[in-house]
């Protein structure tokens, strides 16, 4: 992951009902790609209070060299997208000669799909295979 800024900031506690809360600086919100409703973990250890995202989704910087390498590697992958006329669904099939690269591409796509859809303002992601729901971490092939 890209390196995070390290700093200390003083904030006043605010009250809402019977709870106290503190605002998170916009720099932190941007670095960690946080949104309203995201869960964070609050840890109290001795004299410190630590707040961290449950699932770190920090935005990484990608170098130009990494983009060029990725583009070269991905040239061998083809995608076929079809719209289901019977249901509100699309089907995506990927193919390529290098199975290892293809598997890595599908795994990374599936792993990052929930974040991409959240950025588009959509809800959750589920993969349906034979009527059974699979978790994204299962490495489904789309």
Rosetta silent file (secondary structure, phi, psi, omega in degrees, C-alpha in Angstrom):
SEQUENCE: XXXXXXXXXXXXXXXXXXXXXXXXXXXXXXXXXXXXXXXXXXXXXXXXXXXXXXXXXXXXXXXXXXXXXXXXXXXXXXXXXXXXXXXXXXXXXXXXXXXXXXXXXXXXXXXXXXXXXXXXXXXXXXXXXXXXXXXXXXXXXX
SCORE:     score description
SCORE:     0.000 S_00000001
   1 L     0.000  154.668  176.321    0.000    0.000    0.000 S_00000001
   2 L   -65.000  150.859 -178.534    1.032    3.576   -0.482 S_00000001
   3 L   -70.579  138.491  179.797    2.568    5.171    2.580 S_00000001
   4 L   -90.110  155.661  174.087    0.132    7.047    4.767 S_00000001
   5 L   -68.919  147.192  175.944    0.723   10.470    6.246 S_00000001
   6 L  -119.225  119.973  178.264    1.735   10.488    9.884 S_00000001
   7 L  -160.829  165.658  176.234    0.526   13.384   11.976 S_00000001
   8 L  -119.392  138.341 -179.654   -1.265   14.307   15.148 S_00000001
   9 L  -136.611  142.293  177.384   -4.252   16.616   15.167 S_00000001
  10 L   -97.187  132.557  178.036   -6.332   17.993   18.028 S_00000001
  11 L  -134.491  146.450  174.932  -10.095   17.874   17.655 S_00000001
  12 L   -83.793  144.030  174.744  -12.923   18.762   20.046 S_00000001
  13 L   -74.898  140.203  177.942  -15.421   16.074   20.936 S_00000001
  14 E  -112.557  157.130 -178.808  -18.950   16.745   19.692 S_00000001
  15 E  -112.338  138.710  172.618  -22.187   15.432   21.178 S_00000001
  16 E  -139.661  107.523 -175.434  -25.015   13.641   19.395 S_00000001
  17 L    64.651 -127.131  177.979  -27.671   12.305   21.749 S_00000001
  18 L   -94.324    5.510 -176.336  -25.877   10.381   24.489 S_00000001
  19 E  -108.099  152.758  171.427  -22.757    9.803   22.362 S_00000001
  20 E  -108.175  145.753  177.812  -19.607   11.799   21.803 S_00000001
  21 E  -144.042  164.485  179.196  -17.876   11.762   18.434 S_00000001
  22 L  -129.409  141.008  178.625  -14.891   13.283   16.668 S_00000001
  23 L   -77.043  142.591  177.751  -14.645   14.359   13.028 S_00000001
  24 L   -93.564  128.821 -178.848  -12.166   12.567   10.777 S_00000001
  25 L   -58.668  145.944 -177.147   -9.957   14.944    8.755 S_00000001
  26 H   -60.407  -32.162  178.383  -10.682   15.024    5.008 S_00000001
  27 H   -60.738  -41.063  179.507   -7.094   13.990    4.213 S_00000001
  28 H   -69.256  -41.645  178.863   -7.639   10.733    6.131 S_00000001
  29 H   -58.308  -45.078  179.852  -11.046   10.191    4.507 S_00000001
  30 H   -67.827  -45.820 -178.154   -9.482   10.520    1.046 S_00000001
  31 H   -60.254  -37.501 -175.360   -6.413    8.392    1.824 S_00000001
  32 L  -101.720    5.977  175.830   -8.520    5.537    3.173 S_00000001
  33 L    53.416   48.065 -177.866  -11.423    5.938    0.720 S_00000001
  34 L   -88.302  148.825  179.109  -13.946    6.194    3.577 S_00000001
  35 L  -135.231  159.819  175.531  -17.652    6.855    3.070 S_00000001
  36 L   -54.794  132.274  179.172  -20.638    7.557    5.287 S_00000001
  37 L    94.680  -14.453  176.238  -21.751    4.267    6.832 S_00000001
  38 L   -64.353  145.049  178.191  -18.331    2.557    6.612 S_00000001
  39 L   -89.991  144.546  173.512  -17.403    0.725    9.797 S_00000001
  40 E  -126.569  157.188  179.223  -14.259    1.517   11.745 S_00000001
  41 E  -103.236  128.462  178.934  -12.641   -0.350   14.618 S_00000001
  42 E  -104.608  119.440 -179.008  -12.085    1.573   17.863 S_00000001
  43 E  -117.825  128.342  175.784   -9.262    0.154   20.016 S_00000001
  44 E  -110.879  122.029 -177.832   -8.503    1.393   23.522 S_00000001
  45 E  -136.357  104.506 -177.983   -5.089    0.343   24.799 S_00000001
  46 L    61.153 -119.724 -177.995   -3.852    1.891   28.026 S_00000001
  47 L   -97.201   16.509 -179.645   -3.769    5.621   27.439 S_00000001
  48 E  -122.063  150.773  172.880   -4.387    5.537   23.683 S_00000001
  49 E  -120.942  127.387 -179.156   -7.450    5.360   21.469 S_00000001
  50 E  -121.044  134.661  176.437   -6.917    4.094   17.922 S_00000001
  51 E  -117.824  127.786  177.152   -9.448    4.258   15.077 S_00000001
  52 E  -144.819  150.983  178.914   -8.882    2.196   11.937 S_00000001
  53 E   -62.283  144.572  175.780  -11.024    0.955    9.026 S_00000001
  54 L   -63.552  -42.801  177.314  -12.327   -2.601    9.408 S_00000001
  55 L  -121.673  100.014 -178.534  -11.257   -3.337    5.840 S_00000001
  56 L   -56.465  122.221  178.498   -8.405   -1.059    4.823 S_00000001
  57 L  -124.227   39.631 -179.088   -9.261    0.337    1.407 S_00000001
  58 L   -59.868  136.516  179.442   -6.491    2.878    1.171 S_00000001
  59 L   -77.178  128.900 -179.293   -6.040    4.190   -2.350 S_00000001
  60 L   -98.423  150.138  171.996   -2.637    3.264   -3.753 S_00000001
  61 L   -87.767  133.555 -179.372   -0.531    5.227   -6.194 S_00000001
  62 L  -110.539  126.806 -177.857    0.332    3.195   -9.285 S_00000001
  63 L   -73.294  159.013  177.593    3.583    3.975  -11.096 S_00000001
  64 H   -61.683  -37.118  179.290    3.755    4.491  -14.839 S_00000001
  65 H   -63.502  -41.158  178.548    6.035    1.444  -15.065 S_00000001
  66 H   -64.364  -39.171  179.558    3.431   -0.721  -13.331 S_00000001
  67 H   -64.516  -43.466  179.263    0.750    0.492  -15.744 S_00000001
  68 H   -63.047  -43.897  178.570    2.936   -0.330  -18.768 S_00000001
  69 H   -62.098  -44.648 -179.916    3.735   -3.800  -17.399 S_00000001
  70 H   -62.399  -45.141 -178.704    0.056   -4.429  -16.660 S_00000001
  71 H   -61.703  -41.566  179.366   -1.026   -3.241  -20.115 S_00000001
  72 H   -64.265  -44.066 -178.802    1.518   -5.523  -21.811 S_00000001
  73 H   -66.568  -37.237 -175.300    0.454   -8.518  -19.709 S_00000001
  74 H   -80.442  -10.425 -179.072   -3.265   -7.903  -20.247 S_00000001
  75 L   -58.157  -28.165 -178.109   -3.025   -7.669  -24.071 S_00000001
  76 L   -83.529    2.442 -178.364   -3.505  -11.434  -24.299 S_00000001
  77 L  -102.574  131.148  175.680   -6.865  -11.403  -22.496 S_00000001
  78 E  -111.763  149.696  178.043  -10.143  -11.154  -24.407 S_00000001
  79 E  -125.157  140.401  174.858  -13.534  -10.423  -22.879 S_00000001
  80 E  -122.863  121.485 -178.530  -16.977  -11.344  -24.169 S_00000001
  81 E  -116.209  127.050  177.034  -19.925   -9.510  -22.626 S_00000001
  82 E  -128.048  143.202  177.672  -23.511  -10.535  -23.325 S_00000001
  83 E   -93.726  130.200  178.263  -26.747   -9.069  -22.007 S_00000001
  84 E   -75.707  120.890 -178.737  -29.267  -11.570  -20.746 S_00000001
  85 L   -80.072  -15.456 -178.084  -32.558  -10.919  -22.557 S_00000001
  86 L   -93.829  -18.239 -175.765  -34.556  -12.926  -19.996 S_00000001
  87 L  -146.031  158.792  177.299  -33.256  -11.238  -16.839 S_00000001
  88 L   -77.046   75.082 -176.275  -31.640   -7.961  -15.775 S_00000001
  89 E  -149.309  157.581  171.441  -28.136   -9.453  -15.947 S_00000001
  90 E  -123.643  155.016  177.837  -24.973   -9.485  -17.997 S_00000001
  91 E  -120.746  131.562 -179.761  -22.551  -12.357  -18.520 S_00000001
  92 E  -121.279  126.535  176.827  -18.815  -11.764  -18.833 S_00000001
  93 E  -121.261  130.710  177.153  -16.417  -14.406  -20.123 S_00000001
  94 E  -109.240  144.488  176.929  -12.655  -13.897  -20.176 S_00000001
  95 E  -144.184  157.638  179.066  -10.256  -15.963  -22.272 S_00000001
  96 L   179.014  159.711 -177.968   -6.556  -16.008  -23.024 S_00000001
  97 L   -75.363  -34.186 -177.350   -3.661  -18.337  -23.758 S_00000001
  98 L   -89.856   96.586 -175.911   -1.744  -17.637  -20.523 S_00000001
  99 H   -59.804  -37.605 -179.246   -3.893  -19.334  -17.863 S_00000001
 100 H   -62.970  -45.795  178.674   -1.786  -17.995  -14.979 S_00000001
 101 H   -65.447  -42.002  179.337   -2.224  -14.371  -16.128 S_00000001
 102 H   -61.921  -46.119  178.749   -5.919  -14.956  -16.813 S_00000001
 103 H   -61.712  -41.747  178.953   -6.472  -16.444  -13.349 S_00000001
 104 H   -63.949  -42.197  178.954   -4.600  -13.537  -11.736 S_00000001
 105 H   -61.068  -49.181 -178.401   -6.660  -11.015  -13.706 S_00000001
 106 H   -63.854  -42.475  178.417   -9.996  -12.608  -12.742 S_00000001
 107 H   -59.176  -49.099 -179.140   -8.910  -12.941   -9.095 S_00000001
 108 H   -66.065  -37.627  176.873   -7.863   -9.261   -8.894 S_00000001
 109 H   -61.567  -48.475 -178.297  -10.987   -8.119  -10.712 S_00000001
 110 H   -64.732  -41.247 -178.890  -13.225  -10.062   -8.334 S_00000001
 111 H   -62.557  -36.387 -175.693  -11.276   -8.948   -5.260 S_00000001
 112 H   -97.193   -5.119 -177.621  -11.613   -5.259   -6.224 S_00000001
 113 H   -59.164  -43.736  178.961  -15.132   -5.345   -7.652 S_00000001
 114 H   -58.081  -40.758  179.444  -16.920   -4.364   -4.411 S_00000001
 115 H   -67.030  -43.025  179.814  -14.770   -1.231   -4.080 S_00000001
 116 H   -62.283  -42.440  179.903  -15.265   -0.306   -7.749 S_00000001
 117 H   -68.301  -35.906  177.594  -19.037   -0.724   -7.468 S_00000001
 118 H   -64.452  -38.871  177.434  -19.128    1.290   -4.249 S_00000001
 119 H   -62.225  -29.761  177.746  -17.260    4.103   -6.053 S_00000001
 120 L   -83.363   -3.017  178.755  -20.033    4.006   -8.674 S_00000001
 121 L    86.455   15.087  179.828  -22.627    4.329   -5.911 S_00000001
 122 L   -93.401  169.082 -177.168  -23.917    0.751   -6.193 S_00000001
 123 L   -83.710 -138.088 -173.435  -24.648   -1.668   -3.375 S_00000001
 124 L   -81.048  169.395 -178.893  -23.199   -5.040   -2.538 S_00000001
 125 L  -120.920  131.351  175.515  -21.662   -7.650   -4.833 S_00000001
 126 L  -133.135  146.043  173.062  -22.692  -11.286   -4.966 S_00000001
 127 E  -109.937  127.101  179.255  -21.644  -14.074   -7.307 S_00000001
 128 E  -107.043  122.715  178.481  -24.345  -16.574   -8.081 S_00000001
 129 E  -131.983  113.773  179.347  -23.193  -20.010   -9.241 S_00000001
 130 L    57.028   34.553  178.182  -25.733  -22.796   -9.609 S_00000001
 131 L    81.779   -5.556  179.114  -28.109  -21.058   -7.209 S_00000001
 132 E  -102.241  137.053  178.264  -25.500  -20.912   -4.445 S_00000001
 133 E   -82.957  131.971  178.126  -24.159  -17.619   -3.195 S_00000001
 134 E  -116.611  146.065  176.282  -20.370  -17.418   -3.059 S_00000001
 135 L   -76.975  147.224 -179.936  -18.275  -14.856   -1.202 S_00000001
 136 H   -55.099  -32.316 -178.130  -15.987  -12.705   -3.381 S_00000001
 137 H   -64.817  -10.696 -177.886  -12.890  -14.120   -1.640 S_00000001
 138 H   -73.921   -7.267  176.675  -13.634  -17.512   -3.257 S_00000001
 139 L    73.444   37.507  178.894  -11.964  -16.281   -6.480 S_00000001
 140 L   -57.021  157.582 -174.190  -14.997  -16.783   -8.758 S_00000001
 141 L  -104.187   14.005  171.587  -14.376  -16.518  -12.474 S_00000001
 142 L    77.360    0.000    0.000  -17.219  -14.181  -13.418 S_00000001
